[in-house]
mmCIF file of C-alpha atoms and ligand atoms in Angstrom:
data_model
loop_
_atom_site.group_PDB
_atom_site.id
_atom_site.type_symbol
_atom_site.label_atom_id
_atom_site.label_comp_id
_atom_site.label_asym_id
_atom_site.label_seq_id
_atom_site.Cartn_x
_atom_site.Cartn_y
_atom_site.Cartn_z
ATOM 1 C CA MET X 207 -27.046 -8.681 -14.555
ATOM 2 C CA ASP X 208 -26.371 -11.698 -16.768
ATOM 3 C CA GLN X 209 -27.817 -15.151 -16.024
ATOM 4 C CA LYS X 210 -24.757 -16.356 -14.138
ATOM 5 C CA GLN X 211 -24.742 -13.302 -11.908
ATOM 6 C CA GLN X 212 -28.500 -13.665 -11.397
ATOM 7 C CA ASN X 213 -28.094 -17.297 -10.283
ATOM 8 C CA ASP X 214 -25.236 -16.377 -8.010
ATOM 9 C CA PHE X 215 -27.284 -13.540 -6.647
ATOM 10 C CA ASP X 216 -30.301 -15.748 -5.895
ATOM 11 C CA LEU X 217 -28.105 -18.368 -4.314
ATOM 12 C CA HIS X 218 -26.539 -15.896 -1.958
ATOM 13 C CA ARG X 219 -29.829 -14.279 -1.180
ATOM 14 C CA ARG X 220 -31.093 -17.615 -0.065
ATOM 15 C CA GLY X 221 -27.939 -17.990 1.980
ATOM 16 C CA GLY X 222 -28.733 -14.793 3.832
ATOM 17 C CA GLU X 223 -26.369 -12.300 2.198
ATOM 18 C CA ASP X 224 -28.205 -9.052 1.664
ATOM 19 C CA PRO X 225 -28.532 -7.992 -1.985
ATOM 20 C CA GLU X 226 -26.486 -4.833 -1.511
ATOM 21 C CA GLN X 227 -23.635 -6.795 0.091
ATOM 22 C CA HIS X 228 -23.860 -9.313 -2.681
ATOM 23 C CA LEU X 229 -23.607 -6.691 -5.413
ATOM 24 C CA GLN X 230 -20.693 -5.103 -3.576
ATOM 25 C CA ARG X 231 -18.905 -8.441 -3.487
ATOM 26 C CA LEU X 232 -19.459 -8.822 -7.225
ATOM 27 C CA ARG X 233 -18.071 -5.345 -7.877
ATOM 28 C CA ILE X 234 -14.976 -6.111 -5.773
ATOM 29 C CA GLY X 235 -14.448 -9.308 -7.765
ATOM 30 C CA GLU X 236 -14.847 -7.440 -11.045
ATOM 31 C CA ASN X 237 -12.455 -4.649 -9.991
ATOM 32 C CA LEU X 238 -9.811 -7.018 -8.645
ATOM 33 C CA SER X 239 -9.954 -9.281 -11.686
ATOM 34 C CA ARG X 240 -8.767 -6.328 -13.783
ATOM 35 C CA ILE X 241 -5.651 -5.776 -11.645
ATOM 36 C CA LYS X 242 -2.760 -8.118 -12.385
ATOM 37 C CA ARG X 243 -0.546 -7.929 -9.303
ATOM 38 C CA LYS X 244 -1.410 -6.793 -5.792
ATOM 39 C CA PHE X 245 0.893 -6.043 -2.874
ATOM 40 C CA MET X 246 0.487 -4.639 0.599
ATOM 41 C CA VAL X 247 3.099 -2.719 2.561
ATOM 42 C CA ILE X 248 3.109 -3.440 6.286
ATOM 43 C CA SER X 249 5.209 -2.905 9.392
ATOM 44 C CA GLY X 250 4.937 -3.526 13.091
ATOM 45 C CA LYS X 251 5.843 0.055 13.947
ATOM 46 C CA GLY X 252 4.790 3.489 12.819
ATOM 47 C CA GLY X 253 7.174 5.932 11.213
ATOM 48 C CA VAL X 254 9.473 3.316 9.695
ATOM 49 C CA GLY X 255 8.758 4.381 6.106
ATOM 50 C CA LYS X 256 5.835 2.287 4.859
ATOM 51 C CA THR X 257 4.110 5.162 3.132
ATOM 52 C CA THR X 258 7.417 6.373 1.722
ATOM 53 C CA VAL X 259 8.100 2.914 0.288
ATOM 54 C CA ALA X 260 4.507 2.532 -1.001
ATOM 55 C CA VAL X 261 4.455 5.956 -2.681
ATOM 56 C CA ASN X 262 7.893 5.550 -4.248
ATOM 57 C CA LEU X 263 7.112 2.014 -5.383
ATOM 58 C CA ALA X 264 3.890 3.198 -7.036
ATOM 59 C CA ALA X 265 5.496 6.286 -8.587
ATOM 60 C CA ALA X 266 8.540 4.403 -9.885
ATOM 61 C CA LEU X 267 6.385 1.674 -11.449
ATOM 62 C CA ALA X 268 4.219 4.319 -13.135
ATOM 63 C CA ALA X 269 7.339 6.109 -14.392
ATOM 64 C CA ASP X 270 8.535 2.791 -15.842
ATOM 65 C CA GLY X 271 5.337 2.511 -17.898
ATOM 66 C CA PHE X 272 3.165 0.304 -15.688
ATOM 67 C CA THR X 273 -0.385 1.299 -14.750
ATOM 68 C CA VAL X 274 -0.641 1.507 -10.985
ATOM 69 C CA GLY X 275 -3.239 2.013 -8.277
ATOM 70 C CA LEU X 276 -2.221 3.092 -4.789
ATOM 71 C CA LEU X 277 -4.797 2.280 -2.145
ATOM 72 C CA ASP X 278 -4.232 4.062 1.139
ATOM 73 C CA ALA X 279 -5.803 1.757 3.692
ATOM 74 C CA ASP X 280 -4.456 3.779 6.609
ATOM 75 C CA ILE X 281 -7.845 5.082 7.702
ATOM 76 C CA HIS X 282 -6.723 6.977 10.807
ATOM 77 C CA GLY X 283 -3.479 8.384 9.434
ATOM 78 C CA PRO X 284 -3.682 8.640 5.640
ATOM 79 C CA ASN X 285 -0.459 10.161 4.313
ATOM 80 C CA THR X 286 -0.295 9.180 0.647
ATOM 81 C CA ALA X 287 -2.233 12.276 -0.455
ATOM 82 C CA LEU X 288 0.286 14.572 1.227
ATOM 83 C CA MET X 289 3.280 12.617 -0.080
ATOM 84 C CA LEU X 290 1.918 12.862 -3.630
ATOM 85 C CA GLY X 291 1.140 16.572 -3.355
ATOM 86 C CA ARG X 292 -2.623 16.039 -3.454
ATOM 87 C CA GLU X 293 -3.681 16.973 0.046
ATOM 88 C CA GLU X 294 -6.392 19.172 -1.424
ATOM 89 C CA GLY X 295 -7.778 16.399 -3.654
ATOM 90 C CA ARG X 296 -11.444 15.543 -3.099
ATOM 91 C CA ILE X 297 -13.488 12.684 -4.511
ATOM 92 C CA GLU X 298 -16.353 13.674 -6.787
ATOM 93 C CA PRO X 299 -19.529 11.938 -5.637
ATOM 94 C CA GLY X 300 -21.028 9.339 -7.959
ATOM 95 C CA ARG X 301 -22.859 6.061 -8.124
ATOM 96 C CA PRO X 302 -21.184 2.864 -6.900
ATOM 97 C CA GLY X 303 -18.948 1.547 -9.646
ATOM 98 C CA GLU X 304 -18.614 4.937 -11.305
ATOM 99 C CA ILE X 305 -16.602 6.979 -8.801
ATOM 100 C CA LYS X 306 -13.002 7.567 -9.796
ATOM 101 C CA PRO X 307 -9.859 7.512 -7.685
ATOM 102 C CA ILE X 308 -7.683 10.641 -7.944
ATOM 103 C CA GLU X 309 -5.344 10.521 -10.950
ATOM 104 C CA ILE X 310 -1.723 11.474 -10.424
ATOM 105 C CA GLY X 311 -0.445 11.617 -13.952
ATOM 106 C CA PRO X 312 -1.469 9.265 -16.734
ATOM 107 C CA ARG X 313 -0.593 5.922 -15.128
ATOM 108 C CA LEU X 314 -1.024 6.419 -11.388
ATOM 109 C CA LYS X 315 -4.295 6.533 -9.425
ATOM 110 C CA VAL X 316 -4.614 6.956 -5.702
ATOM 111 C CA LEU X 317 -7.432 6.576 -3.231
ATOM 112 C CA SER X 318 -7.226 7.685 0.357
ATOM 113 C CA MET X 319 -9.446 8.560 3.283
ATOM 114 C CA ALA X 320 -7.788 11.983 3.041
ATOM 115 C CA PHE X 321 -9.874 12.661 -0.082
ATOM 116 C CA LEU X 322 -13.082 12.119 1.862
ATOM 117 C CA LEU X 323 -12.347 14.344 4.836
ATOM 118 C CA GLY X 324 -13.451 17.964 4.902
ATOM 119 C CA ASP X 325 -10.376 19.067 6.775
ATOM 120 C CA PRO X 326 -6.960 17.314 6.683
ATOM 121 C CA GLY X 327 -6.659 17.794 10.457
ATOM 122 C CA GLN X 328 -9.916 15.984 11.155
ATOM 123 C CA ALA X 329 -9.535 12.804 13.242
ATOM 124 C CA VAL X 330 -11.294 9.638 12.132
ATOM 125 C CA ILE X 331 -12.597 7.817 15.208
ATOM 126 C CA TRP X 332 -13.886 4.518 13.886
ATOM 127 C CA ARG X 333 -13.954 0.964 15.089
ATOM 128 C CA GLY X 334 -13.081 -2.103 13.028
ATOM 129 C CA PRO X 335 -16.359 -2.766 11.181
ATOM 130 C CA LEU X 336 -16.584 0.806 9.901
ATOM 131 C CA LYS X 337 -12.988 0.664 8.687
ATOM 132 C CA MET X 338 -13.647 -2.650 6.958
ATOM 133 C CA GLY X 339 -16.705 -0.982 5.396
ATOM 134 C CA VAL X 340 -14.750 1.890 3.903
ATOM 135 C CA ILE X 341 -11.978 -0.390 2.586
ATOM 136 C CA LYS X 342 -14.711 -2.503 0.977
ATOM 137 C CA GLN X 343 -16.129 0.610 -0.661
ATOM 138 C CA PHE X 344 -12.690 1.655 -1.868
ATOM 139 C CA LEU X 345 -12.440 -1.705 -3.625
ATOM 140 C CA SER X 346 -16.020 -1.970 -4.858
ATOM 141 C CA ASP X 347 -17.442 1.455 -5.628
ATOM 142 C CA PHE X 348 -14.421 2.980 -7.350
ATOM 143 C CA GLN X 349 -13.477 2.517 -10.952
ATOM 144 C CA TRP X 350 -9.903 1.281 -10.799
ATOM 145 C CA GLY X 351 -9.893 0.056 -14.393
ATOM 146 C CA ASP X 352 -7.229 -2.212 -15.902
ATOM 147 C CA LEU X 353 -4.060 -2.004 -13.839
ATOM 148 C CA ASP X 354 -0.722 -3.772 -13.747
ATOM 149 C CA PHE X 355 -0.268 -3.170 -10.014
ATOM 150 C CA LEU X 356 -2.195 -2.323 -6.895
ATOM 151 C CA VAL X 357 -0.060 -1.189 -3.956
ATOM 152 C CA VAL X 358 -1.835 -1.030 -0.596
ATOM 153 C CA ASP X 359 -0.371 1.200 2.094
ATOM 154 C CA LEU X 360 -1.356 0.275 5.643
ATOM 155 C CA PRO X 361 -1.193 1.629 9.174
ATOM 156 C CA PRO X 362 1.371 0.071 11.517
ATOM 157 C CA GLY X 363 0.622 -3.163 13.277
ATOM 158 C CA THR X 364 -1.482 -6.201 12.757
ATOM 159 C CA GLY X 365 -4.960 -4.805 13.331
ATOM 160 C CA ASP X 366 -8.225 -4.370 11.460
ATOM 161 C CA GLU X 367 -6.929 -2.756 8.275
ATOM 162 C CA PRO X 368 -4.360 -5.356 7.137
ATOM 163 C CA LEU X 369 -6.769 -8.078 8.166
ATOM 164 C CA SER X 370 -9.564 -6.499 6.092
ATOM 165 C CA VAL X 371 -7.258 -6.043 3.115
ATOM 166 C CA ALA X 372 -6.124 -9.664 3.298
ATOM 167 C CA GLN X 373 -9.727 -10.863 3.482
ATOM 168 C CA LEU X 374 -11.014 -8.623 0.717
ATOM 169 C CA ILE X 375 -8.119 -9.216 -1.706
ATOM 170 C CA PRO X 376 -7.776 -12.983 -1.720
ATOM 171 C CA ASP X 377 -5.177 -13.028 -4.495
ATOM 172 C CA LEU X 378 -2.746 -10.661 -2.805
ATOM 173 C CA GLU X 379 0.677 -11.605 -4.099
ATOM 174 C CA GLY X 380 2.211 -10.751 -0.787
ATOM 175 C CA ALA X 381 3.325 -8.384 1.914
ATOM 176 C CA ILE X 382 6.322 -6.101 1.738
ATOM 177 C CA ILE X 383 7.508 -5.689 5.311
ATOM 178 C CA VAL X 384 9.285 -2.461 6.207
ATOM 179 C CA THR X 385 11.418 -2.202 9.300
ATOM 180 C CA THR X 386 14.199 -0.057 10.714
ATOM 181 C CA PRO X 387 17.384 -1.773 11.844
ATOM 182 C CA GLN X 388 17.211 -1.544 15.649
ATOM 183 C CA LYS X 389 16.075 -4.352 17.890
ATOM 184 C CA VAL X 390 12.745 -2.850 19.055
ATOM 185 C CA ALA X 391 11.622 -2.341 15.467
ATOM 186 C CA LEU X 392 12.801 -5.774 14.463
ATOM 187 C CA LEU X 393 10.736 -7.416 17.153
ATOM 188 C CA ASP X 394 7.682 -5.811 15.545
ATOM 189 C CA GLY X 395 8.903 -6.947 12.134
ATOM 190 C CA ARG X 396 8.923 -10.522 13.403
ATOM 191 C CA LYS X 397 5.330 -10.118 14.562
ATOM 192 C CA CYS X 398 4.457 -9.003 11.040
ATOM 193 C CA VAL X 399 5.902 -12.187 9.613
ATOM 194 C CA ASP X 400 3.918 -14.230 12.111
ATOM 195 C CA PHE X 401 0.797 -12.234 11.187
ATOM 196 C CA THR X 402 1.221 -12.970 7.477
ATOM 197 C CA ARG X 403 1.567 -16.658 8.294
ATOM 198 C CA GLN X 404 -1.599 -16.622 10.371
ATOM 199 C CA ILE X 405 -3.641 -14.818 7.719
ATOM 200 C CA LYS X 406 -2.029 -16.893 4.944
ATOM 201 C CA VAL X 407 -0.563 -14.047 2.915
ATOM 202 C CA GLY X 408 2.829 -14.595 1.332
ATOM 203 C CA VAL X 409 5.826 -12.421 2.191
ATOM 204 C CA VAL X 410 7.521 -10.707 -0.738
ATOM 205 C CA GLY X 411 10.376 -9.700 1.492
ATOM 206 C CA LEU X 412 11.736 -7.320 4.072
ATOM 207 C CA VAL X 413 13.036 -3.784 3.521
ATOM 208 C CA GLU X 414 15.469 -2.308 6.025
ATOM 209 C CA ASN X 415 14.792 1.423 5.942
ATOM 210 C CA MET X 416 16.713 4.247 7.637
ATOM 211 C CA SER X 417 19.738 2.023 7.525
ATOM 212 C CA GLY X 418 22.890 4.090 8.056
ATOM 213 C CA PHE X 419 23.492 7.701 7.138
ATOM 214 C CA SER X 420 26.276 9.257 5.155
ATOM 215 C CA CYS X 421 27.374 12.534 6.825
ATOM 216 C CA PRO X 422 27.123 15.262 4.171
ATOM 217 C CA HIS X 423 30.039 17.153 5.761
ATOM 218 C CA CYS X 424 32.686 14.492 6.252
ATOM 219 C CA GLY X 425 31.240 11.595 4.214
ATOM 220 C CA LYS X 426 31.578 9.306 7.234
ATOM 221 C CA GLU X 427 28.966 6.606 7.691
ATOM 222 C CA ILE X 428 26.892 7.115 10.857
ATOM 223 C CA GLU X 429 24.589 4.359 12.050
ATOM 224 C CA ILE X 430 21.740 6.328 13.613
ATOM 225 C CA PHE X 431 19.387 3.380 13.985
ATOM 226 C CA LYS X 432 22.210 0.849 13.441
ATOM 227 C CA SER X 433 22.246 -1.173 10.239
ATOM 228 C CA GLY X 434 22.140 -4.773 9.118
ATOM 229 C CA GLY X 435 19.523 -5.888 11.660
ATOM 230 C CA GLY X 436 16.805 -6.260 9.048
ATOM 231 C CA GLU X 437 18.959 -8.446 6.872
ATOM 232 C CA ALA X 438 19.866 -10.668 9.820
ATOM 233 C CA ALA X 439 16.197 -10.909 10.851
ATOM 234 C CA ALA X 440 15.138 -11.812 7.302
ATOM 235 C CA LYS X 441 17.702 -14.594 7.271
ATOM 236 C CA GLU X 442 16.590 -15.869 10.639
ATOM 237 C CA LEU X 443 12.923 -15.794 9.602
ATOM 238 C CA GLY X 444 13.593 -17.417 6.260
ATOM 239 C CA ILE X 445 12.127 -14.581 4.171
ATOM 240 C CA PRO X 446 13.755 -12.715 1.267
ATOM 241 C CA PHE X 447 15.743 -9.591 2.088
ATOM 242 C CA LEU X 448 14.868 -6.860 -0.402
ATOM 243 C CA GLY X 449 17.500 -4.305 0.537
ATOM 244 C CA ARG X 450 18.620 -1.422 2.713
ATOM 245 C CA ILE X 451 17.589 2.199 2.252
ATOM 246 C CA PRO X 452 19.884 4.710 3.987
ATOM 247 C CA LEU X 453 18.599 7.777 5.811
ATOM 248 C CA ASP X 454 18.547 10.812 3.561
ATOM 249 C CA PRO X 455 17.143 14.109 4.898
ATOM 250 C CA ARG X 456 15.987 14.986 1.374
ATOM 251 C CA MET X 457 13.508 12.135 1.630
ATOM 252 C CA VAL X 458 11.691 13.975 4.419
ATOM 253 C CA ILE X 459 11.553 17.123 2.287
ATOM 254 C CA SER X 460 10.294 15.150 -0.740
ATOM 255 C CA GLY X 461 7.560 13.583 1.401
ATOM 256 C CA ASP X 462 6.481 16.895 2.915
ATOM 257 C CA GLU X 463 6.503 18.648 -0.435
ATOM 258 C CA GLY X 464 4.588 15.886 -2.165
ATOM 259 C CA HIS X 465 7.166 14.727 -4.727
ATOM 260 C CA PRO X 466 8.221 11.089 -4.817
ATOM 261 C CA PHE X 467 11.911 10.901 -3.893
ATOM 262 C CA VAL X 468 12.778 8.488 -6.710
ATOM 263 C CA ASP X 469 11.604 11.104 -9.241
ATOM 264 C CA GLY X 470 13.265 14.112 -7.593
ATOM 265 C CA HIS X 471 16.642 12.599 -6.650
ATOM 266 C CA PRO X 472 17.282 9.703 -9.007
ATOM 267 C CA GLU X 473 21.040 9.881 -8.371
ATOM 268 C CA ALA X 474 20.792 9.546 -4.564
ATOM 269 C CA GLU X 475 21.993 6.350 -2.908
ATOM 270 C CA ALA X 476 18.547 5.962 -1.264
ATOM 271 C CA ALA X 477 16.813 6.238 -4.663
ATOM 272 C CA ARG X 478 19.182 3.659 -6.131
ATOM 273 C CA ALA X 479 18.398 1.374 -3.211
ATOM 274 C CA LEU X 480 14.655 1.910 -3.720
ATOM 275 C CA ARG X 481 14.930 1.087 -7.426
ATOM 276 C CA GLU X 482 16.890 -2.057 -6.662
ATOM 277 C CA ILE X 483 14.213 -3.133 -4.162
ATOM 278 C CA ILE X 484 11.483 -2.443 -6.731
ATOM 279 C CA ARG X 485 13.351 -4.528 -9.293
ATOM 280 C CA LYS X 486 13.368 -7.456 -6.849
ATOM 281 C CA ILE X 487 9.634 -7.041 -6.152
ATOM 282 C CA VAL X 488 8.641 -6.802 -9.817
ATOM 283 C CA GLY X 489 11.052 -9.409 -11.143
ATOM 284 C CA GLU X 490 11.080 -9.818 -14.905
ATOM 285 C CA ASP X 491 7.713 -8.099 -15.430
ATOM 286 C CA LYS X 492 7.779 -5.510 -18.220
ATOM 287 C CA PRO X 493 5.145 -2.909 -19.072
ATOM 288 C CA VAL X 494 3.105 -3.778 -22.182
HETATM 289 N N1 LIG J 88 15.186 6.563 4.333
HETATM 290 C C1 LIG J 88 14.658 7.674 4.862
HETATM 291 N N2 LIG J 88 15.448 8.769 5.091
HETATM 292 C C2 LIG J 88 14.936 9.883 5.647
HETATM 293 N N3 LIG J 88 13.656 10.035 5.982
HETATM 294 C C3 LIG J 88 12.825 8.995 5.760
HETATM 295 C C4 LIG J 88 13.267 7.771 5.180
HETATM 296 N N4 LIG J 88 12.203 6.941 5.087
HETATM 297 C C5 LIG J 88 11.149 7.618 5.563
HETATM 298 N N5 LIG J 88 11.510 8.848 5.971
HETATM 299 C C6 LIG J 88 10.662 9.880 6.605
HETATM 300 O O1 LIG J 88 10.230 9.363 7.857
HETATM 301 C C7 LIG J 88 8.915 9.800 8.134
HETATM 302 C C8 LIG J 88 8.012 8.594 8.358
HETATM 303 O O2 LIG J 88 7.891 7.879 7.125
HETATM 304 P P1 LIG J 88 6.515 7.251 6.667
HETATM 305 O O3 LIG J 88 6.721 6.726 5.300
HETATM 306 O O4 LIG J 88 5.396 8.224 6.879
HETATM 307 O O5 LIG J 88 6.396 6.047 7.713
HETATM 308 P P2 LIG J 88 5.152 5.106 8.059
HETATM 309 O O6 LIG J 88 4.235 5.118 6.887
HETATM 310 O O7 LIG J 88 5.768 3.768 8.302
HETATM 311 O O8 LIG J 88 4.522 5.666 9.293
HETATM 312 C C9 LIG J 88 8.472 10.671 6.939
HETATM 313 O O9 LIG J 88 8.690 12.009 7.247
HETATM 314 C C10 LIG J 88 9.417 10.219 5.816
HETATM 315 O O10 LIG J 88 9.658 11.261 4.886
HETATM 316 MG MG1 LIG J 89 2.174 5.631 6.758
#
């Protein structure tokens, strides 16, 4: 510990913070200071495509030459490991600050509760403080290294996990809200926007997923969950609309088989839409 850290340490000890907590807070600060841009992916509802968007965003950024960390903060239902073909991945034990996330290729690292469970079918039955504790450890004890992006995937809703992430990552650039086009999902999307306002996290924009479907037999457009609702809601809520991703059955197969869709089907309309959304999120940023 250098002198500044020592002073800080003593100060907080006097203030009642226990030394272990204090060191953990320092490690989180150190880890986060080495990551340039941080986003979280949220939704009001489950099954709308958050993990799909998070995994494809992370994979596409890594393919473009950025260094990326994907933090799966869905403690009860971690799916990133499966969607990246690493369901069998396990974390090697180590000392705080020295444990490594799982590497998926040279520029993408992922960390998920799935890597800590003995059996993928095991249920995690934890209350808020325990979940906050594990998210803290994910941010403090693991060596994320220098990264261009951190993408945080979250469970649906406005509960403990997004709240913990927002508290622990104070310089979050913003939330990417995923919704499907029908009214019931949009109502939850609106709650998400209200949530971000209450916890003072910016909104990057809204993605309308599962928006329309092109029949592979006749080419006719079928609106399974309708379309356009997300865009209208974004306008009404005064937040940026990032784009529409159509339904594509190959996306389900890609997810189940553990290959990011943007890599496997770059020509698909849904992949084009995803890339366009990513371009809006990243802006003019270029890998160095
Ligand atoms: N645009 C899409 N077209 C077809 N299937 C999709 C699309 N987006 C997501 N899916 C599928 O829907 C299911 C739920 O997606 P997921 O990303 O797990 O949602 P969430 O993380 O919001 O619960 C997955 O099987 C995924 O492959
Ligand atoms: Mg998910």
